[in-house]
Backbone as JSON Lines, residues from 0, in Angstrom:
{"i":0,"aa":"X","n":[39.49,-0.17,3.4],"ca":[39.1,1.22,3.52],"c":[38.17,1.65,2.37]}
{"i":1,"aa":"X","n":[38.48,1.02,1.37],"ca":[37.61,1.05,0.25],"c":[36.0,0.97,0.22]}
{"i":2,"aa":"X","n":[35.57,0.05,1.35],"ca":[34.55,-0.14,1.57],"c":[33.58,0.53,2.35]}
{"i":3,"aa":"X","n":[34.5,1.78,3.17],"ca":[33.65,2.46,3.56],"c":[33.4,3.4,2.65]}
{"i":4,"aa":"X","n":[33.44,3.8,1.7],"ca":[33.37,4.75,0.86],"c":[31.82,4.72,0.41]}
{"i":5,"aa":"X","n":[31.74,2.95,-0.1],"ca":[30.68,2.18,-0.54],"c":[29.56,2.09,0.2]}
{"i":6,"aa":"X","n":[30.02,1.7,1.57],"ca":[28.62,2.01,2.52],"c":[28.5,3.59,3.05]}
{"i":7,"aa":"X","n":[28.98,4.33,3.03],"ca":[28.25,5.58,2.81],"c":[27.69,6.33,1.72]}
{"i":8,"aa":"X","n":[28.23,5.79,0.88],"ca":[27.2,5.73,-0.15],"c":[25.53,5.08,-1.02]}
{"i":9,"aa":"X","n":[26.17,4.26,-0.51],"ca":[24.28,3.17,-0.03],"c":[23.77,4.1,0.7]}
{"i":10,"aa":"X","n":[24.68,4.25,2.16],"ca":[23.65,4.61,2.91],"c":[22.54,6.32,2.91]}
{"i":11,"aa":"X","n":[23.64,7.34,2.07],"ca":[23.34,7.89,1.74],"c":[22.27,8.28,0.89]}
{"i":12,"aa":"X","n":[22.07,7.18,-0.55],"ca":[21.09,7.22,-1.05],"c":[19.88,6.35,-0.46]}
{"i":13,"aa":"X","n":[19.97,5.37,0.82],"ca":[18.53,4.95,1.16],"c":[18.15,6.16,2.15]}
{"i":14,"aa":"X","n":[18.96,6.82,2.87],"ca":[18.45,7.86,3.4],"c":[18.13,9.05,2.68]}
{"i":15,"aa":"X","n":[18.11,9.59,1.39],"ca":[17.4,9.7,0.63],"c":[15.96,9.76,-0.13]}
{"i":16,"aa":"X","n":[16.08,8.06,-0.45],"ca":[14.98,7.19,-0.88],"c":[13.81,7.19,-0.19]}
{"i":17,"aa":"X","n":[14.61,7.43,1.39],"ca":[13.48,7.47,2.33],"c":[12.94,8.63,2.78]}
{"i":18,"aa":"X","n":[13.3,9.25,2.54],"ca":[13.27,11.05,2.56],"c":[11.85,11.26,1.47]}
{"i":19,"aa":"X","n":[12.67,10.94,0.39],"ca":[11.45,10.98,-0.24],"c":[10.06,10.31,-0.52]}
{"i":20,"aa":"X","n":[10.17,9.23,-0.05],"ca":[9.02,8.43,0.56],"c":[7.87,9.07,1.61]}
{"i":21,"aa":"X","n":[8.94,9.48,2.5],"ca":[8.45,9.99,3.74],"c":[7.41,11.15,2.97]}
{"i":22,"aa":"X","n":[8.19,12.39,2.53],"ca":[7.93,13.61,1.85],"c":[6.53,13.06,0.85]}
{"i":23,"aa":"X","n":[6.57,12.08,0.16],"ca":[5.49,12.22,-0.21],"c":[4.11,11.66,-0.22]}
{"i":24,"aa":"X","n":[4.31,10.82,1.44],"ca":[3.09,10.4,1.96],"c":[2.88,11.29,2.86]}
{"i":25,"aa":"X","n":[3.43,12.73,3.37],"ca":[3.0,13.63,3.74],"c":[2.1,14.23,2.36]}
{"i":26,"aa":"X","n":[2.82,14.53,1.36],"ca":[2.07,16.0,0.64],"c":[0.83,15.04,0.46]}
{"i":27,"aa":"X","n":[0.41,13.79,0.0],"ca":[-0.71,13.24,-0.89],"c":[-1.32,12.73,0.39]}
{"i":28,"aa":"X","n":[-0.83,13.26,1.99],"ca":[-1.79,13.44,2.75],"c":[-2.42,12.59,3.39]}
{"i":29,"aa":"X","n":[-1.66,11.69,3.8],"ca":[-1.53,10.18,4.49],"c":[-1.46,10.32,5.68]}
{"i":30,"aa":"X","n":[-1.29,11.21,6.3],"ca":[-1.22,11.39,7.83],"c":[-2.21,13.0,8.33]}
{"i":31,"aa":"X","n":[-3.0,13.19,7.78],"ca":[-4.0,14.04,7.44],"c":[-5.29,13.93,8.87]}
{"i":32,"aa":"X","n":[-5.75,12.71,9.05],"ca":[-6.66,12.6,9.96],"c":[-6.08,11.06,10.58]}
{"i":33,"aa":"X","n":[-5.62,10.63,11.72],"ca":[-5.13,9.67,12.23],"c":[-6.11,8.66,13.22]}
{"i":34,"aa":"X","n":[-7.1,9.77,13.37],"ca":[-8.21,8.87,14.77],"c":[-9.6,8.52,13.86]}
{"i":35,"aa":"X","n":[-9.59,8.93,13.02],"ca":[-10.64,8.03,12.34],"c":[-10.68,7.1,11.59]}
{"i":36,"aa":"X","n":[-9.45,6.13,11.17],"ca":[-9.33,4.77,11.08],"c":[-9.88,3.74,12.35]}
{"i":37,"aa":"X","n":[-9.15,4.75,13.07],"ca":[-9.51,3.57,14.92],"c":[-10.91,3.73,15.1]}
{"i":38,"aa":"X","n":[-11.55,4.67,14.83],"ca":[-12.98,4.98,15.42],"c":[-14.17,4.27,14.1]}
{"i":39,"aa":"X","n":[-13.58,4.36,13.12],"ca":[-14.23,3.64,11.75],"c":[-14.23,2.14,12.11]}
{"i":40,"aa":"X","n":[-13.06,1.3,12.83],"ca":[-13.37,0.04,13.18],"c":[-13.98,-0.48,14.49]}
{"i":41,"aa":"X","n":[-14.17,0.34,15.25],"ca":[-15.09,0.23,16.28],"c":[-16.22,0.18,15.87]}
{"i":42,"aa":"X","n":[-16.62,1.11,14.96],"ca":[-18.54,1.35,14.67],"c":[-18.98,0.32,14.27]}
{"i":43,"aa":"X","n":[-20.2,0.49,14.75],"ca":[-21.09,-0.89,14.21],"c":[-22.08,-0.65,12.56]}
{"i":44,"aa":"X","n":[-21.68,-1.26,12.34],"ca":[-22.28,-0.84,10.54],"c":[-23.36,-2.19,10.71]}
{"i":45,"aa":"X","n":[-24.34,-2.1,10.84],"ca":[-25.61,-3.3,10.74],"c":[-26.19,-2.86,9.28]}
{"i":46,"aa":"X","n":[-25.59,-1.86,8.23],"ca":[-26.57,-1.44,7.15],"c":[-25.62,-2.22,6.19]}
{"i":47,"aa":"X","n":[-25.41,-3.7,5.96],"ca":[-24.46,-4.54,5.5],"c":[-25.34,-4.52,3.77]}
{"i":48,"aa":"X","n":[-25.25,-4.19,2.79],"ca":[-25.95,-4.32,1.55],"c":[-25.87,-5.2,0.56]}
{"i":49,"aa":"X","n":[-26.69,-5.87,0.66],"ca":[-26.81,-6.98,-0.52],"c":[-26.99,-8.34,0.21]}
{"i":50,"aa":"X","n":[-26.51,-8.49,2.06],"ca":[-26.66,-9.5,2.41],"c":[-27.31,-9.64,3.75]}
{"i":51,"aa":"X","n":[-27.95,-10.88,4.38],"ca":[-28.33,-10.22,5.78],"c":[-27.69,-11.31,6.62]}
{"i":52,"aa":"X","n":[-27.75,-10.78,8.16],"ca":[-27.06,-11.7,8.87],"c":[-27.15,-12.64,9.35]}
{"i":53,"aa":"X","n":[-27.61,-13.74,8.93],"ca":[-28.45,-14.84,9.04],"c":[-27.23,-15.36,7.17]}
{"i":54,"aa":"X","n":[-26.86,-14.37,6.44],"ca":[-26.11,-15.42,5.54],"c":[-24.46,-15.17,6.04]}
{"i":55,"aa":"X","n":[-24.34,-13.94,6.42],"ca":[-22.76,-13.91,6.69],"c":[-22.56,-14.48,8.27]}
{"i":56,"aa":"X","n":[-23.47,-15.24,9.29],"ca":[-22.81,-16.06,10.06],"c":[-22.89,-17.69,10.08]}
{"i":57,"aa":"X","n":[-23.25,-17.84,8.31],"ca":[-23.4,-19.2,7.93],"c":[-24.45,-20.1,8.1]}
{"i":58,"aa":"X","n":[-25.94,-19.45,8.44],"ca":[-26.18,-20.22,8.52],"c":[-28.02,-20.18,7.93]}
């Protein structure tokens, strides 16, 4: 019986831990704009600087 004491107490502080995790990749705004990661790796960027493409497909 002892041991449940112990796991509600773990569990208490990772739910917590995670609370505050959560809380502060909201405030510093991590979930702020969500569709322009996906749309940033679709685009085609051909303005590659410093190299041309003739060296980054080896050859």
């Amino acid at each position: 019986m002892e041991i449940i004491y112990l796991l509600i107490g773990i569990s208490l502080a990772l739910v917590a831990a995670i609370s505050c995790a959560f809380y502060w990749t909201v405030k510093s705004g991590q979930y702020d704009d969500l569709e322009a990661p996906s749309h940033r790796l679709l685009a085609d960027d051909d303005s590659i600087q410093g190299t041309s493409k003739n060296a980054l497909r080896g050859t």
